Tab-separated table of C-alpha atoms and ligand atoms in Angstrom:
chain	number	residue	atom	x	y	z
A	1	MET	CA	21.606	107.305	-101.760
A	2	SER	CA	20.398	104.577	-99.472
A	3	SER	CA	18.205	101.977	-101.097
A	4	PHE	CA	16.235	101.524	-97.884
A	5	ARG	CA	12.745	102.919	-97.702
A	6	ILE	CA	10.555	103.589	-94.706
A	7	PRO	CA	7.887	100.885	-94.126
A	8	LYS	CA	4.472	101.679	-95.594
A	9	GLY	CA	2.174	103.535	-93.225
A	10	THR	CA	4.967	104.907	-91.000
A	11	ARG	CA	6.541	108.358	-90.914
A	12	ASP	CA	9.832	109.946	-89.937
A	13	LEU	CA	9.327	112.915	-87.658
A	14	PHE	CA	11.944	115.632	-87.936
A	15	PRO	CA	12.247	119.442	-87.893
A	16	PRO	CA	10.342	121.614	-88.366
A	17	GLU	CA	7.307	119.325	-87.815
A	18	ILE	CA	8.848	117.821	-84.677
A	19	ASP	CA	8.486	121.225	-82.962
A	20	ARG	CA	4.730	120.774	-83.161
A	21	TRP	CA	5.025	117.322	-81.578
A	22	LEU	CA	7.126	118.646	-78.720
A	23	PHE	CA	4.675	121.486	-78.211
A	24	LEU	CA	1.715	119.082	-78.185
A	25	GLU	CA	3.365	116.660	-75.749
A	26	GLN	CA	4.311	119.475	-73.416
A	27	LYS	CA	0.774	120.893	-73.524
A	28	ILE	CA	-0.757	117.475	-72.757
A	29	ARG	CA	1.422	117.090	-69.671
A	30	GLU	CA	0.821	120.628	-68.482
A	31	TYR	CA	-2.940	120.630	-69.164
A	32	TYR	CA	-3.813	117.253	-67.679
A	33	SER	CA	-1.737	117.784	-64.553
A	34	ARG	CA	-4.245	120.567	-63.726
A	35	PHE	CA	-6.825	117.815	-63.268
A	36	LEU	CA	-4.351	115.675	-61.299
A	37	TYR	CA	-3.779	113.085	-64.005
A	38	GLN	CA	-0.485	111.189	-63.796
A	39	GLU	CA	1.455	109.653	-66.659
A	40	VAL	CA	1.705	105.887	-67.188
A	41	ARG	CA	3.952	104.136	-69.726
A	42	THR	CA	3.226	100.533	-70.621
A	43	PRO	CA	5.212	98.265	-72.985
A	44	ILE	CA	4.869	98.639	-76.747
A	45	PHE	CA	3.963	94.930	-76.971
A	46	GLU	CA	1.741	92.777	-74.806
A	47	HIS	CA	0.410	89.217	-74.857
A	48	SER	CA	-2.006	89.055	-77.799
A	49	GLU	CA	-4.703	87.621	-75.575
A	50	LEU	CA	-4.942	90.946	-73.717
A	51	PHE	CA	-6.158	92.757	-76.824
A	52	MET	CA	-8.337	89.872	-77.996
A	53	ARG	CA	-10.139	89.789	-74.660
A	54	GLY	CA	-10.081	93.519	-74.070
A	55	ILE	CA	-10.892	95.029	-77.457
A	56	GLY	CA	-12.956	92.103	-78.705
A	57	ASP	CA	-12.178	89.240	-81.114
A	58	GLU	CA	-14.623	90.429	-83.707
A	59	THR	CA	-13.532	94.043	-83.949
A	60	GLU	CA	-11.645	95.137	-87.077
A	61	VAL	CA	-8.712	96.104	-84.873
A	62	VAL	CA	-8.270	92.571	-83.521
A	63	SER	CA	-9.440	90.494	-86.464
A	64	LYS	CA	-7.612	92.402	-89.215
A	65	GLU	CA	-5.204	94.994	-87.922
A	66	MET	CA	-2.988	93.483	-85.244
A	67	TYR	CA	0.793	93.326	-85.663
A	68	ARG	CA	0.958	89.908	-84.108
A	69	PHE	CA	4.102	87.780	-83.873
A	70	ARG	CA	5.823	85.022	-81.939
A	71	ASP	CA	9.032	85.729	-80.077
A	72	LYS	CA	11.932	83.274	-79.943
A	73	ALA	CA	10.359	81.422	-77.027
A	74	GLY	CA	7.093	81.057	-78.952
A	75	ARG	CA	5.125	83.656	-76.977
A	76	ASP	CA	2.146	85.098	-78.826
A	77	LEU	CA	2.696	88.882	-78.703
A	78	THR	CA	1.166	91.935	-80.388
A	79	LEU	CA	2.344	95.513	-80.893
A	80	ARG	CA	-0.244	97.496	-78.993
A	81	PRO	CA	-3.058	98.784	-81.255
A	82	GLU	CA	-4.314	101.033	-78.448
A	83	ASN	CA	-3.382	101.695	-74.828
A	84	THR	CA	-6.492	101.274	-72.684
A	85	ALA	CA	-6.294	97.489	-72.365
A	86	SER	CA	-2.611	97.764	-71.380
A	87	LEU	CA	-3.370	100.479	-68.861
A	88	VAL	CA	-6.080	98.381	-67.245
A	89	ARG	CA	-3.713	95.412	-67.139
A	90	ALA	CA	-1.049	97.592	-65.514
A	91	ALA	CA	-3.568	99.019	-63.031
A	92	VAL	CA	-4.647	95.527	-61.926
A	93	GLU	CA	-1.149	94.042	-61.921
A	94	ASN	CA	0.377	96.927	-59.930
A	95	ASN	CA	-2.637	97.606	-57.774
A	96	PHE	CA	-2.959	101.262	-58.811
A	97	MET	CA	-6.263	101.621	-56.965
A	98	GLU	CA	-4.552	101.067	-53.647
A	99	HIS	CA	-1.371	103.014	-54.212
A	100	LEU	CA	-2.202	105.896	-56.495
A	101	TYR	CA	-4.705	108.623	-55.797
A	102	PRO	CA	-6.533	110.048	-57.618
A	103	PRO	CA	-6.673	107.109	-60.051
A	104	ARG	CA	-6.522	109.363	-63.114
A	105	PHE	CA	-3.946	108.561	-65.746
A	106	TYR	CA	-2.739	109.632	-69.149
A	107	TYR	CA	-0.413	108.069	-71.688
A	108	ILE	CA	1.356	109.299	-74.812
A	109	GLY	CA	2.933	106.999	-77.381
A	110	PRO	CA	2.962	105.032	-80.616
A	111	MET	CA	0.240	102.508	-81.499
A	112	PHE	CA	0.228	100.000	-84.372
A	113	ARG	CA	-2.579	98.886	-86.666
A	114	TYR	CA	-2.314	97.164	-90.015
A	115	ASP	CA	-4.665	99.696	-91.527
A	116	LYS	CA	-4.987	101.062	-95.068
A	117	PRO	CA	-2.718	104.139	-95.058
A	118	GLN	CA	-4.263	107.397	-96.236
A	119	LYS	CA	-4.436	111.015	-95.081
A	120	GLY	CA	-4.677	110.910	-91.271
A	121	ARG	CA	-4.434	107.093	-91.147
A	122	PHE	CA	-1.152	105.296	-90.545
A	123	ARG	CA	0.153	101.908	-89.451
A	124	GLN	CA	2.307	103.392	-86.748
A	125	PHE	CA	0.489	106.366	-85.300
A	126	HIS	CA	0.472	108.140	-81.963
A	127	GLN	CA	-2.229	108.577	-79.403
A	128	PHE	CA	-2.512	110.323	-76.136
A	129	GLY	CA	-5.241	109.082	-73.898
A	130	VAL	CA	-6.776	109.966	-70.601
A	131	GLU	CA	-8.512	107.573	-68.196
A	132	ILE	CA	-10.460	108.007	-64.947
A	133	LEU	CA	-10.623	104.703	-63.065
A	134	GLY	CA	-13.161	103.679	-60.437
A	135	ASP	CA	-15.646	106.528	-60.936
A	136	PRO	CA	-19.132	105.423	-62.076
A	137	THR	CA	-20.703	108.898	-62.235
A	138	PRO	CA	-21.971	110.723	-65.331
A	139	GLN	CA	-20.152	113.802	-63.977
A	140	ALA	CA	-16.816	112.002	-64.522
A	141	ASP	CA	-17.780	111.409	-68.177
A	142	ALA	CA	-18.801	115.054	-68.575
A	143	GLU	CA	-15.603	116.396	-67.005
A	144	LEU	CA	-13.515	114.163	-69.247
A	145	ILE	CA	-15.408	115.286	-72.358
A	146	TYR	CA	-15.150	118.916	-71.273
A	147	THR	CA	-11.367	118.562	-70.859
A	148	SER	CA	-11.009	117.071	-74.334
A	149	VAL	CA	-12.917	119.951	-75.950
A	150	GLU	CA	-11.185	122.600	-73.867
A	151	PHE	CA	-7.729	121.118	-74.450
A	152	LEU	CA	-8.143	121.349	-78.224
A	153	ARG	CA	-9.407	124.910	-77.878
A	154	GLU	CA	-6.416	125.883	-75.713
A	155	ILE	CA	-3.929	124.645	-78.292
A	156	GLY	CA	-5.724	126.732	-80.906
A	157	ILE	CA	-8.042	124.272	-82.658
A	158	ASP	CA	-11.575	125.529	-83.235
A	159	GLY	CA	-14.503	124.611	-85.419
A	160	LEU	CA	-14.825	121.065	-84.098
A	161	THR	CA	-18.001	119.080	-83.467
A	162	LEU	CA	-18.628	116.969	-80.378
A	163	LEU	CA	-20.822	113.906	-80.935
A	164	VAL	CA	-22.245	111.958	-78.000
A	165	ASN	CA	-24.254	108.786	-77.639
A	166	SER	CA	-24.942	106.004	-75.185
A	167	VAL	CA	-24.157	102.452	-76.261
A	168	GLY	CA	-26.030	100.894	-73.339
A	169	CYS	CA	-24.787	98.175	-71.034
A	170	ARG	CA	-24.899	94.400	-70.693
A	171	GLU	CA	-28.495	94.713	-69.398
A	172	CYS	CA	-29.992	96.618	-72.307
A	173	ARG	CA	-27.651	95.974	-75.234
A	174	PRO	CA	-28.538	92.290	-75.892
A	175	GLY	CA	-32.226	93.182	-76.393
A	176	TYR	CA	-31.265	95.999	-78.720
A	177	LEU	CA	-28.886	93.781	-80.707
A	178	ARG	CA	-31.699	91.246	-81.261
A	179	GLU	CA	-33.897	93.983	-82.730
A	180	LEU	CA	-31.053	95.401	-84.770
A	181	ARG	CA	-30.126	91.986	-86.235
A	182	ALA	CA	-33.732	91.304	-87.170
A	183	ALA	CA	-34.051	94.663	-88.960
A	184	ALA	CA	-30.563	94.611	-90.521
A	185	GLY	CA	-31.174	91.097	-91.859
A	186	GLN	CA	-33.883	92.546	-94.100
A	187	ALA	CA	-32.017	95.742	-95.022
A	188	ASP	CA	-30.096	96.703	-98.162
A	189	LEU	CA	-26.434	96.469	-97.056
A	190	CYS	CA	-23.041	95.924	-98.702
A	191	ASP	CA	-21.615	92.371	-98.728
A	192	GLU	CA	-19.283	93.077	-95.837
A	193	CYS	CA	-22.064	94.477	-93.664
A	194	ARG	CA	-24.297	91.520	-94.488
A	195	GLY	CA	-21.559	89.375	-92.966
A	196	ARG	CA	-21.489	91.648	-89.910
A	197	VAL	CA	-25.185	91.217	-89.077
A	198	ALA	CA	-24.730	87.880	-87.323
A	199	GLY	CA	-21.438	88.856	-85.664
A	200	ASN	CA	-20.368	92.343	-84.766
A	201	CYS	CA	-23.598	93.960	-85.867
A	202	LEU	CA	-22.891	97.457	-84.467
A	203	ARG	CA	-20.056	97.848	-86.992
A	204	ILE	CA	-22.542	98.437	-89.799
A	205	PHE	CA	-22.994	101.935	-88.375
A	206	ASP	CA	-19.323	102.659	-89.181
A	207	CYS	CA	-19.491	101.494	-92.801
A	208	LYS	CA	-18.397	104.192	-95.255
A	209	GLU	CA	-20.394	102.746	-98.233
A	210	GLU	CA	-23.033	105.193	-99.373
A	211	LYS	CA	-25.665	102.455	-99.541
A	212	CYS	CA	-25.092	101.414	-95.921
A	213	ARG	CA	-24.973	104.993	-94.694
A	214	ARG	CA	-28.427	105.529	-96.152
A	215	THR	CA	-29.779	102.257	-94.804
A	216	VAL	CA	-28.577	102.638	-91.216
A	217	ARG	CA	-30.592	105.836	-90.805
A	218	ASP	CA	-33.756	103.717	-90.673
A	219	LEU	CA	-32.419	100.898	-88.479
A	220	PRO	CA	-33.335	100.764	-84.749
A	221	LYS	CA	-31.105	102.948	-82.568
A	222	ILE	CA	-29.707	101.982	-79.188
A	223	LEU	CA	-30.980	105.210	-77.592
A	224	ASP	CA	-34.541	103.855	-77.880
A	225	PHE	CA	-33.587	100.691	-75.988
A	226	LEU	CA	-31.618	102.029	-73.022
A	227	CYS	CA	-32.437	100.610	-69.589
A	228	GLU	CA	-33.451	102.922	-66.767
A	229	ASP	CA	-29.906	103.149	-65.389
A	230	CYS	CA	-28.295	103.937	-68.783
A	231	ARG	CA	-31.015	106.463	-69.631
A	232	ARG	CA	-30.492	108.320	-66.326
A	233	HIS	CA	-26.725	108.236	-66.768
A	234	PHE	CA	-26.994	109.666	-70.281
A	235	ASP	CA	-29.395	112.436	-69.197
A	236	GLN	CA	-27.202	113.500	-66.273
A	237	MET	CA	-24.111	113.429	-68.435
A	238	LYS	CA	-25.790	115.748	-70.956
A	239	ASP	CA	-26.999	118.072	-68.157
A	240	THR	CA	-23.471	118.348	-66.823
A	241	LEU	CA	-22.116	119.094	-70.318
A	242	ASP	CA	-24.707	121.883	-70.504
A	243	GLN	CA	-23.407	123.221	-67.205
A	244	TYR	CA	-19.907	123.266	-68.677
A	245	GLN	CA	-21.468	125.070	-71.656
A	246	VAL	CA	-19.972	122.521	-74.003
A	247	PRO	CA	-22.093	122.295	-77.171
A	248	PHE	CA	-22.712	118.755	-78.449
A	249	ARG	CA	-24.751	116.850	-80.979
A	250	ILE	CA	-26.417	113.550	-80.155
A	251	ASP	CA	-25.470	110.984	-82.781
A	252	PRO	CA	-27.472	107.776	-82.208
A	253	THR	CA	-25.288	105.940	-84.775
A	254	LEU	CA	-22.025	106.608	-82.929
A	255	VAL	CA	-20.844	103.176	-81.761
A	256	ARG	CA	-16.992	103.357	-81.745
A	257	GLY	CA	-14.701	100.648	-83.066
A	258	LEU	CA	-13.760	98.830	-79.863
A	259	ASP	CA	-16.061	96.428	-78.047
A	260	TYR	CA	-15.377	97.517	-74.496
A	261	TYR	CA	-17.540	100.636	-74.438
A	262	THR	CA	-20.621	100.860	-72.209
A	263	LYS	CA	-22.983	103.806	-71.668
A	264	THR	CA	-21.329	107.058	-72.810
A	265	ALA	CA	-19.577	107.132	-76.182
A	266	PHE	CA	-18.230	110.308	-77.743
A	267	GLU	CA	-16.122	111.610	-80.579
A	268	ILE	CA	-14.740	114.961	-81.658
A	269	ILE	CA	-14.727	115.407	-85.401
A	270	SER	CA	-13.220	118.008	-87.684
A	271	GLY	CA	-14.420	119.284	-91.042
A	272	GLN	CA	-10.819	119.559	-92.275
A	273	LEU	CA	-9.835	115.920	-92.454
A	274	GLY	CA	-12.022	114.323	-95.105
A	275	ALA	CA	-12.913	110.696	-94.462
A	276	GLN	CA	-10.653	110.361	-91.405
A	277	ASP	CA	-12.504	113.037	-89.512
A	278	ALA	CA	-12.261	111.855	-85.886
A	279	LEU	CA	-9.663	113.691	-83.815
A	280	LEU	CA	-10.441	111.750	-80.685
A	281	GLY	CA	-12.927	109.304	-79.323
A	282	GLY	CA	-13.763	107.530	-76.135
A	283	GLY	CA	-16.354	106.634	-73.587
A	284	ARG	CA	-17.149	104.560	-70.567
A	285	TYR	CA	-15.848	101.010	-70.215
A	286	ASP	CA	-17.413	99.607	-67.060
A	287	ASP	CA	-16.860	95.934	-67.996
A	288	LEU	CA	-13.238	95.997	-69.109
A	289	PHE	CA	-11.588	95.480	-65.710
A	290	ARG	CA	-13.676	92.404	-65.023
A	291	GLU	CA	-13.211	91.155	-68.569
A	292	LEU	CA	-9.446	91.265	-67.999
A	293	GLY	CA	-9.657	89.359	-64.732
A	294	GLY	CA	-9.561	92.397	-62.449
A	295	PRO	CA	-12.015	93.791	-59.913
A	296	ASP	CA	-15.428	95.062	-60.977
A	297	LEU	CA	-14.349	98.647	-61.557
A	298	PRO	CA	-16.026	101.280	-63.715
A	299	ALA	CA	-13.890	103.588	-65.863
A	300	VAL	CA	-14.087	106.215	-68.558
A	301	GLY	CA	-11.495	107.511	-71.004
A	302	PHE	CA	-10.613	108.643	-74.477
A	303	ALA	CA	-7.813	108.365	-77.019
A	304	ALA	CA	-6.776	111.169	-79.349
A	305	GLY	CA	-4.972	110.781	-82.671
A	306	MET	CA	-1.865	112.963	-82.441
A	307	GLU	CA	-1.095	112.966	-86.203
A	308	ARG	CA	-4.563	114.392	-86.798
A	309	ILE	CA	-4.163	117.031	-84.100
A	310	ILE	CA	-0.773	117.980	-85.574
A	311	LEU	CA	-2.438	118.504	-88.971
A	312	HIS	CA	-4.577	121.144	-87.267
A	313	LEU	CA	-1.574	122.952	-85.799
A	314	ALA	CA	-0.489	124.264	-89.194
A	315	ASP	CA	-0.070	127.889	-88.064
A	316	PHE	CA	2.058	126.935	-85.132
A	317	SER	CA	5.407	128.668	-84.651
A	318	PRO	CA	7.743	127.191	-82.057
A	319	PRO	CA	8.894	129.247	-79.081
A	320	LYS	CA	12.221	130.824	-80.018
A	321	ARG	CA	15.279	130.875	-77.772
A	322	LYS	CA	18.247	133.163	-78.211
A	323	LYS	CA	21.210	131.541	-79.950
A	324	THR	CA	24.869	132.497	-80.097
A	325	MET	CA	27.507	131.426	-82.619
A	326	VAL	CA	31.038	131.444	-81.278
A	327	ILE	CA	33.222	132.444	-84.215
A	328	TYR	CA	37.031	132.263	-84.297
A	329	GLN	CA	39.367	134.003	-86.713
A	330	GLN	CA	42.227	131.506	-86.980
A	331	PRO	CA	42.379	127.776	-86.239
A	332	GLU	CA	44.726	128.567	-83.291
A	333	CYS	CA	41.838	130.386	-81.615
A	334	LEU	CA	39.555	127.316	-81.651
A	335	ASN	CA	40.417	126.097	-78.145
A	336	HIS	CA	39.660	129.499	-76.736
A	337	ALA	CA	36.350	129.515	-78.669
A	338	ILE	CA	35.463	126.185	-77.072
A	339	ARG	CA	36.163	127.605	-73.601
A	340	VAL	CA	33.876	130.534	-74.327
A	341	ALA	CA	31.133	128.300	-75.748
A	342	ARG	CA	31.281	126.244	-72.548
A	343	ARG	CA	30.428	129.347	-70.567
A	344	PHE	CA	27.218	129.612	-72.604
A	345	TRP	CA	26.275	125.958	-72.293
A	346	GLU	CA	26.987	125.747	-68.595
A	347	ALA	CA	24.911	128.860	-67.957
A	348	GLY	CA	22.022	127.187	-69.823
A	349	HIS	CA	22.235	129.101	-73.104
A	350	ALA	CA	22.220	127.855	-76.702
A	351	ALA	CA	25.525	128.223	-78.538
A	352	LEU	CA	27.341	126.599	-81.446
A	353	VAL	CA	31.012	126.385	-82.493
A	354	GLU	CA	32.138	125.016	-85.868
A	355	TYR	CA	35.173	122.765	-85.279
A	356	ALA	CA	36.217	121.811	-88.791
A	357	ALA	CA	38.464	124.743	-89.809
A	358	GLN	CA	36.032	127.083	-91.489
A	359	LYS	CA	36.705	130.445	-93.068
A	360	PHE	CA	35.626	133.395	-90.965
A	361	LYS	CA	32.998	134.383	-93.577
A	362	LYS	CA	31.633	130.846	-93.722
A	363	GLN	CA	31.176	130.833	-89.945
A	364	PHE	CA	29.061	133.983	-90.231
A	365	GLN	CA	26.968	132.280	-92.925
A	366	ARG	CA	26.430	129.388	-90.532
A	367	ALA	CA	25.372	131.856	-87.853
A	368	ASN	CA	22.716	133.135	-90.257
A	369	ARG	CA	21.546	129.615	-91.040
A	370	ILE	CA	20.856	128.892	-87.386
A	371	GLU	CA	19.275	132.344	-87.076
A	372	ALA	CA	21.733	133.218	-84.327
A	373	ASP	CA	21.044	136.392	-82.379
A	374	PHE	CA	24.672	137.025	-81.463
A	375	ALA	CA	28.134	136.166	-82.714
A	376	VAL	CA	30.994	136.139	-80.228
A	377	ILE	CA	34.144	136.782	-82.222
A	378	ILE	CA	37.464	135.480	-80.991
A	379	GLY	CA	40.756	136.477	-82.574
A	380	PRO	CA	44.375	136.710	-81.357
A	381	GLU	CA	43.793	140.305	-80.257
A	382	GLU	CA	40.808	139.342	-78.075
A	383	ILE	CA	42.759	136.477	-76.526
A	384	ARG	CA	45.685	138.807	-75.741
A	385	THR	CA	43.521	141.528	-74.147
A	386	GLY	CA	41.031	139.199	-72.407
A	387	GLU	CA	38.145	140.765	-74.261
A	388	LEU	CA	35.284	139.441	-76.369
A	389	SER	CA	33.793	141.129	-79.410
A	390	ILE	CA	30.072	140.479	-79.531
A	391	LYS	CA	28.023	141.305	-82.599
A	392	ASN	CA	24.258	141.607	-82.391
A	393	LEU	CA	23.296	139.927	-85.660
A	394	LYS	CA	19.844	141.520	-85.720
A	395	THR	CA	20.963	145.162	-85.261
A	396	ARG	CA	24.504	144.636	-86.683
A	397	GLU	CA	25.878	146.545	-83.652
A	398	GLN	CA	29.128	145.340	-82.186
A	399	GLU	CA	30.450	145.799	-78.671
A	400	SER	CA	33.528	144.761	-76.774
A	401	ILE	CA	33.286	143.351	-73.256
A	402	LYS	CA	35.762	141.992	-70.735
A	403	GLU	CA	35.683	138.199	-70.802
A	404	LYS	CA	35.195	138.166	-67.043
A	405	ASP	CA	31.975	140.176	-67.537
A	406	LEU	CA	30.442	137.549	-69.852
A	407	THR	CA	28.045	136.227	-67.197
A	408	LYS	CA	26.711	139.727	-66.598
A	409	TRP	CA	26.322	140.231	-70.362
A	410	GLN	CA	24.454	136.917	-70.682
A	411	LYS	CA	22.045	137.891	-67.910
A	412	GLN	CA	21.295	141.177	-69.665
A	413	ASN	CA	21.006	139.872	-73.228
A	414	LEU	CA	19.876	136.229	-73.307
B	1	AMP	P1	-9.632	104.499	-81.425
B	1	AMP	O1	-8.491	103.994	-80.565
B	1	AMP	O2	-9.875	103.627	-82.635
B	1	AMP	O3	-10.841	104.817	-80.628
B	1	AMP	O4	-9.132	105.872	-82.061
B	1	AMP	C1	-8.970	107.056	-81.328
B	1	AMP	C2	-8.334	108.093	-82.224
B	1	AMP	O5	-7.056	107.650	-82.656
B	1	AMP	C3	-9.094	108.335	-83.522
B	1	AMP	O6	-10.100	109.289	-83.326
B	1	AMP	C4	-8.010	108.840	-84.425
B	1	AMP	O7	-7.788	110.229	-84.231
B	1	AMP	C5	-6.789	108.091	-83.962
B	1	AMP	N1	-6.486	106.922	-84.839
B	1	AMP	C6	-7.024	105.686	-84.786
B	1	AMP	N2	-6.496	104.890	-85.724
B	1	AMP	C7	-5.584	105.639	-86.393
B	1	AMP	C8	-4.662	105.401	-87.480
B	1	AMP	N3	-4.580	104.206	-88.064
B	1	AMP	N4	-3.879	106.423	-87.896
B	1	AMP	C9	-3.944	107.641	-87.294
B	1	AMP	N5	-4.773	107.927	-86.277
B	1	AMP	C10	-5.572	106.938	-85.823
């Protein structure tokens, strides 16, 4: 046995679980192409500065969780902890807004955070995310939220709760933060949250300590401090969600873990996951383009945790395709078996031949292991007469066909 062990917080993905991953990835591509989203793939690592500027120096993700390293030339690089900052960088660098219409994009891939591993929380995990660039309207937010709810429903996940909030903008948030700091400074908080008051004060709303959870209920909420523009945006967004008939709950403590959010913030949570209950989260990020040196461009998006979605696909059974085992009676028949197998592969069908000389009976056992539907049996007699014996392994019926009629047989049976 190998003495190597997988790094903490990472997972090997293999059958049968991998079938659920393939299903999910295929559904994402199919579903989001209905709304004219196009896929973007950015590098797994970026210059660290991108995440520090984009996500925010004081967030947990940047201050504690980055896989940051220097390459041989001394460049300061980080394995991406999320994909939005990279996507915005790519959009600015490649001028997406001029060349690609509509500017709606999705990504699928691994992300890296030096997090405390537990159920639904890993150090290498996967997200898919969806972003609408350049659209300032509350209707864009509502459509995006609607698609996230509807997508999960279409893949068979029900019983989820949608939480929405507005986190304000650079006009109204500073005034709110002053009030919040003043109130939080007097409040009964854990040591860590006391440290957060002067810095990243909104993070106290995410604290899992029972004491803090009780305390934050009485602290000032951003919804009471929204400026006219943010208030109108939030109201119209909610009206549009009503039109989509998407039920939601307003959660005035929902602040999200990344600094770039403005106005709309939302999350979809599940009762099945325990502490790590968020399946996906997102919102508007109208300042991120400018923050990263790009044009002043509004945007809205979300990221979904694929491991957590997979946990909800427990009843999933993969689509089955018909399989054929090509079985030969004596080693001398192997070459002929290979020629027959080729006729399956080249016609687009699934077939397997065992090359290492295997007893006839053993080959049938293998056919059962792969749950083959048919066995094509090749012996000296079949080779001499130009026929193939085909056994239906489900009904146990056997028939003999002319080898030249194999294509016709495949069309009728596979
Ligand atoms: P965030 O990028 O932090 O807004 O997270 C978006 C979604 O990604 C969350 O709702 C989770 O479903 C998922 N997620 C975030 N961090 C992790 C992690 N360490 N392990 C697994 N899933 C994660």
